[in-house]
Every structure is written in structure tokens, then in C-alpha cells.
Amino acid sequence: MLRFAPSPTGDMHIGNLRVAILNFIVAKQRNERFIIRIEDTDRERNIEGKDKEILAILDRFGITYDDVVYQSKNLSFHQNFAYKLLDEGKAFACFCTAEELEQERQKAKEEKRPYRYSGKCENITLQEASQRGEPFVVRIKKPDERLCFEDKIKGDLCFDPFEVDSFVILRADGRATYNFACAIDDMLYDITLVIRGEDHLSNTPKQIHVRKLLGYDKEIAYAHLPIILNEAGKKMSKREKASSVKWLLDEGFLPQAIANYLILLGNKTPKEVFTLDEAIEWFDLADISKSPAKFDIEKLRFINRAHLKALPKEELAKLLNVDEKYADLAKLYLEEASTLKELKEKIDRVLQCDRDFGEFEEEAFILKNIILDIDIPEDFDAFKKILMERSGLKGKKFFKPLRLLLTGAPSGPEMQDIYNAMKNSIKEVVSCSS
Ligand code: GLU
């Protein structure tokens, strides 16, 4: 089974979405189940409604799943396993106060070394602990030896015991910490492969350590995806607009284009523009580069335009909220627009009646009346010929007002193409133009 494990603590960003998509693809390829696990154990940071928002985004991207589970529901399992470790002497009760730990942290900072637990409570027995009658947290004992695993992207990795450290697994209020809950849940749901961002890399030995001490010997494979950098080459922060999936959707990037782009990011793919179904046919984690990938909005725009071009007419018209008969015209404007938002602006400009003819008011009026009066020919040359003959206009005085009349803008795609895309509704467009 594979899983996507979002925390309902903020807006979904492209890094999360990339993780969701790749887990979905691999689950499909292996014909394994795929679940969404909402990691809601950090109560202070949870934001009401974010879980539903995340699920709605996955739906928009066509990412289907077999089940949704809430980590908080597994609390009793987390506690039982923590107590099992405590009973077996593989974990210990820690009575160190927050102030004490903070002082140690400060000291480590001053000495410019990473903070590690001092080991002070390590030898307190369970019996002593229960006799004290004071609240305590449960810490797992750090490993005795180096812990190694193979990452499907990064290769072989080893961590020293001090990097795992004797970390807290159960808080004083009885709730599991993130690493412990995650390690237990991956075991409970029989997860076979974890694909997640490399920001979790230092958590992995901790989680492996937990399961080792519990005697779970089934190996869970890991693939840590390199981080996404912004255009300046820095880690893309959640505050950057383009990192928010919601922002990208609001800007008019299609879900299929965003998914395409995120699969492409830092990857070797047989082509640049593809659908999720196609990616399921050839995607291979081994092709993902070890080094960070740079987010390039221009590339995303290019891919978005390709997906917009490939959209069936009815769908494009629906997305633009225009009549289907204007879909061809809209496609023409893809020469100048890359997002739905930009395209909508262009097509709305053509279809709105309000026109600014500037110095060509009179000519536009003459042309409008002729167009409304004639039978519209198939061919643009014939159309031009009739209009020129009947109006007596030519050159700039003919072409400028004609373009403004038909499109509302002084420049744009070739008139011939516009005519071909619009001829069946040209009278409708022109009759309201004023
Ligand atoms: N909840 C974690 C996050 O949103 C993911 C943990 C994991 O995939 O193991 O970053």
C-alpha cells in the first residue's frame, strides 16, 4: 500500500501535490492500494477545514484513492506501542522540564553543535517512574549502531546513533509525536513504499528505528524527492504565490498541466507534454534527479498552453464560460495567452459589445452596416472584396476599423484566421459592437 500523508496545517503547495501525484502513479503501476492519511496529531497547528480542501484539490487533479484515514484515530495504537517499548526497556520515562531542555538547547547553540538529548533520564526504571507520580514524556532509546537504508533516489544512506537521538515518542498529555505516529501508521497500514519530500530525510532513520525496536521486520522502501527551488535558486517557500496550488488554479493553470509539470520536474521523461495516464505507463522513480529541481513558471505556461490546445472544444468553452461556437476563436488566442485567465480576458474582449474605435468610428459604422446586410461568404478574401467594394474603404482605413469591429482590439491573430473561426457568428458579434 502507498500513502499520501498531508498535514492539515496550511494550503497545499506544489511540493505536497508532487508527492501525492507520484505516490498515486506508483500505486497504479504496482496495482497497490493508495490511501490518504491526514496527519492531524499536531492539534495546535491543525486548521479547520484544510483536510477537506486537500481532498477537493486531489479530486480536481483526478487523484483517486482507496481510503482516507485520520492519524488521530490511531492514538490508542500509538500509546500501546509506546508502552510496549517502555515495558521492554527500549524507551524510558523522561522527567526533564521544558526549562532544563531549553537551557541545554541554548548551550548547544552557543557551542555551535547540534542539540541532542543529554541522556539524563535514560536509566530511570518504569517502576521508579510510576512511583514519582509526576507527568513525563516517553523517549525512545537511541540506536547502538549506525542505521543505514537505501533510498530509491538518493542511494545508500547511513545515520549515526546521535542523529537519531533518544527522541520523544509520547508527549506528557499522552499524544504521540509526529515521527512515532508516522512510523507506527506506516507499519499498521502495511505501507510498502514511502515517497515524500527530502525535508523528511532526517526523520526516516528515526521512523525505521521505531519499527526495528518494535520487531517489525518488513522493510519499507523510501524515495525522498529533491526540494523545489525558486527561480532565484533558493528553496521555494510556502509564501511564494506560485508554490500554492490554489493560486496556480486561480491563475488559470489546468490541473492536467500542473500535474504534467510536476511530473516533469527534475525528471527524465520520454516527452514533455503528457497526461497522467500516459505517465503511469512509463514513470520510473529511478529517473528522478538527485539534485534539486528549479521551478520555472515559463515552462509551466508552455505546458499549460499545450494542454489548453488539446482540450476538446466543449470543455474549453465551458471553462471559459462562453458559447461552444466560440471555442475555435478561443483556441486562436492561445497564440497570445497561456492560462485560462489570460485567454478569458482575450475572448471576453472580442465578445463584449463595448468597442473603442478611436479615430475610425465612422468607418467602423459603415463596415458594420455592410456586414449586417450581406450574405457572409465562406472565404475571407471574398468577404474583404465585398466590404471594400461596398464601403470604398481601403488600406489602414479599412483594416483597422475591421479588426476593431471584429475583435475589439487593435492587434491580435491573423484576420483571416479570426474570420474563419468567427464567420458563423460574425453578424452576432458585429451587431452588438458599438
Ligand atoms: N505530514 C507530512 C507532511 O505533510 C508528510 C509525512 C510523510 O509523508 O511521511 O509533510
PDB file of C-alpha atoms and ligand atoms in Angstrom, residues 3-7 9 16 19 37 39 71 178 182 186 194-197 199-200 207, ligand 1:
ATOM      1  CA  ARG A   3       0.054   6.682   1.080  1.00  0.00           C
ATOM      2  CA  PHE A   4      -0.056  10.444   0.803  1.00  0.00           C
ATOM      3  CA  ALA A   5       0.146  11.923   4.280  1.00  0.00           C
ATOM      4  CA  PRO A   6      -0.664  15.629   4.286  1.00  0.00           C
ATOM      5  CA  SER A   7      -0.827  17.682   7.458  1.00  0.00           C
ATOM      6  CA  THR A   9      -1.931  22.788   8.721  1.00  0.00           C
ATOM      7  CA  ASN A  16       2.855  18.273  -1.484  1.00  0.00           C
ATOM      8  CA  VAL A  19       4.305  13.857  -3.629  1.00  0.00           C
ATOM      9  CA  ARG A  37      -3.601   9.776   5.722  1.00  0.00           C
ATOM     10  CA  GLU A  39      -1.689  13.751   9.804  1.00  0.00           C
ATOM     11  CA  GLN A  71      -3.949   9.773  12.161  1.00  0.00           C
ATOM     12  CA  TYR A 178       4.927  13.079  14.596  1.00  0.00           C
ATOM     13  CA  CYS A 182       4.099   8.158  11.321  1.00  0.00           C
ATOM     14  CA  ASP A 186       3.183   3.106   8.088  1.00  0.00           C
ATOM     15  CA  VAL A 194       7.084   5.934   1.129  1.00  0.00           C
ATOM     16  CA  ILE A 195       7.554   8.689  -1.429  1.00  0.00           C
ATOM     17  CA  ARG A 196       7.916  12.066   0.233  1.00  0.00           C
ATOM     18  CA  GLY A 197       9.907  15.278   0.186  1.00  0.00           C
ATOM     19  CA  ASP A 199      12.748  17.629   4.060  1.00  0.00           C
ATOM     20  CA  HIS A 200      11.734  14.390   5.809  1.00  0.00           C
ATOM     21  CA  GLN A 207      10.990   6.008  11.948  1.00  0.00           C
TER      22      GLN A 207
HETATM   23  N1  GLU B   1       2.701  15.073   7.080  1.00  0.00           N
HETATM   24  C1  GLU B   1       3.947  15.222   6.423  1.00  0.00           C
HETATM   25  C2  GLU B   1       3.945  16.481   5.582  1.00  0.00           C
HETATM   26  O1  GLU B   1       2.885  16.981   5.268  1.00  0.00           O
HETATM   27  C3  GLU B   1       4.269  14.087   5.497  1.00  0.00           C
HETATM   28  C4  GLU B   1       4.850  12.952   6.216  1.00  0.00           C
HETATM   29  C5  GLU B   1       5.220  11.780   5.383  1.00  0.00           C
HETATM   30  O2  GLU B   1       4.925  11.735   4.171  1.00  0.00           O
HETATM   31  O3  GLU B   1       5.735  10.862   5.959  1.00  0.00           O
HETATM   32  O4  GLU B   1       4.978  16.974   5.254  1.00  0.00           O
END
